């Protein structure tokens, strides 16, 4: 199943990102190698980040979000996890 993780930065998120970026990327790398990170990156307006992943359940997606160093170290002051259904571009998950 596909899930969207929205991480919204706190007031000092940009300064903390520099400190914890390596750990954040390292935490996502096993998922990326497994083909489970579909899209990820920061918003260019510095509001936070978007991560789209494949996970077995909503609970797993929430665990991934909660264990992310950006959440643990307070870069993200708020995190949302939502199930997602891709429509465009057309994919095989469009049923």
Coordinates of C-alpha atoms in Angstrom, one line a residue:
X1 CA 0.0 0.0 0.0
X2 CA 1.1 3.5 -0.7
X3 CA 1.3 6.2 2.0
X4 CA 2.1 9.9 2.1
X5 CA 4.1 11.2 5.0
X6 CA 4.0 15.0 5.5
X7 CA 6.5 16.4 7.9
X8 CA 5.9 20.1 8.9
X9 CA 9.0 21.9 10.2
X10 CA 9.1 23.6 13.6
X11 CA 10.5 27.1 14.0
X12 CA 14.1 26.0 14.1
X13 CA 13.7 23.1 11.7
X14 CA 16.0 24.5 9.1
X15 CA 18.9 24.8 11.5
X16 CA 18.3 21.3 12.9
X17 CA 18.0 19.8 9.4
X18 CA 21.7 20.4 8.8
X19 CA 22.6 18.5 12.0
X20 CA 20.3 15.4 11.4
X21 CA 20.2 15.2 7.6
X22 CA 22.7 12.4 7.3
X23 CA 20.8 10.2 9.9
X24 CA 17.5 11.0 8.2
X25 CA 18.7 9.9 4.8
X26 CA 20.4 6.8 6.3
X27 CA 17.2 5.8 7.9
X28 CA 15.3 6.0 4.6
X29 CA 18.1 4.3 2.6
X30 CA 17.1 0.6 3.4
X31 CA 13.5 1.4 2.2
X32 CA 14.9 3.1 -0.9
X33 CA 17.1 0.2 -1.7
X34 CA 14.1 -2.1 -1.4
X35 CA 12.2 0.1 -3.9
X36 CA 9.8 1.3 -1.2
X37 CA 10.5 5.0 -1.3
X38 CA 8.6 6.3 -4.3
X39 CA 9.4 10.0 -3.8
X40 CA 10.9 12.1 -1.1
X41 CA 12.3 15.6 -0.6
X42 CA 11.9 18.9 1.2
X43 CA 9.4 21.6 0.2
X44 CA 11.3 24.5 -1.4
X45 CA 9.4 27.0 0.8
X46 CA 11.0 25.4 3.8
X47 CA 7.6 24.3 5.3
X48 CA 8.7 20.7 5.7
X49 CA 9.0 17.5 3.6
X50 CA 7.0 15.0 1.6
X51 CA 7.8 11.3 1.6
X52 CA 5.8 8.8 -0.4
X53 CA 6.5 5.2 0.6
X54 CA 5.2 1.6 0.1
X55 CA 4.4 0.0 3.5
X56 CA 2.5 -3.1 4.5
X57 CA 0.1 -1.2 6.8
X58 CA -0.8 2.2 8.1
X59 CA 0.8 1.2 11.4
X60 CA 4.1 0.5 9.7
X61 CA 4.0 3.8 7.8
X62 CA 3.3 5.6 11.1
X63 CA 6.1 3.8 12.8
X64 CA 8.5 4.8 9.9
X65 CA 7.4 8.4 10.3
X66 CA 7.7 8.4 14.1
X67 CA 11.2 6.8 14.1
X68 CA 12.6 9.2 11.5
X69 CA 15.4 11.3 13.0
X70 CA 13.6 14.5 11.7
X71 CA 10.6 13.5 14.0
X72 CA 12.7 12.3 16.9
X73 CA 14.9 15.4 17.0
X74 CA 12.1 17.9 16.5
X75 CA 12.7 19.1 13.0
X76 CA 9.2 18.0 12.2
X77 CA 6.9 19.6 14.8
X78 CA 3.9 17.8 13.2
X79 CA 3.7 14.7 11.1
X80 CA 0.8 13.4 9.1
X81 CA 0.5 9.9 7.5
X82 CA -2.2 9.3 4.9
X83 CA -3.0 6.3 2.7
X84 CA -2.7 7.3 -0.9
X85 CA -4.1 6.1 -4.2
X86 CA -2.1 7.1 -7.3
X87 CA -4.2 8.1 -10.3
X88 CA -1.7 10.0 -12.5
X89 CA 0.5 9.1 -14.0
X90 CA -1.4 5.8 -14.5
X91 CA 0.1 2.9 -12.6
X92 CA -0.7 -0.6 -12.0
X93 CA -1.9 0.4 -8.5
X94 CA -4.8 2.3 -10.0
X95 CA -7.5 -0.2 -9.2

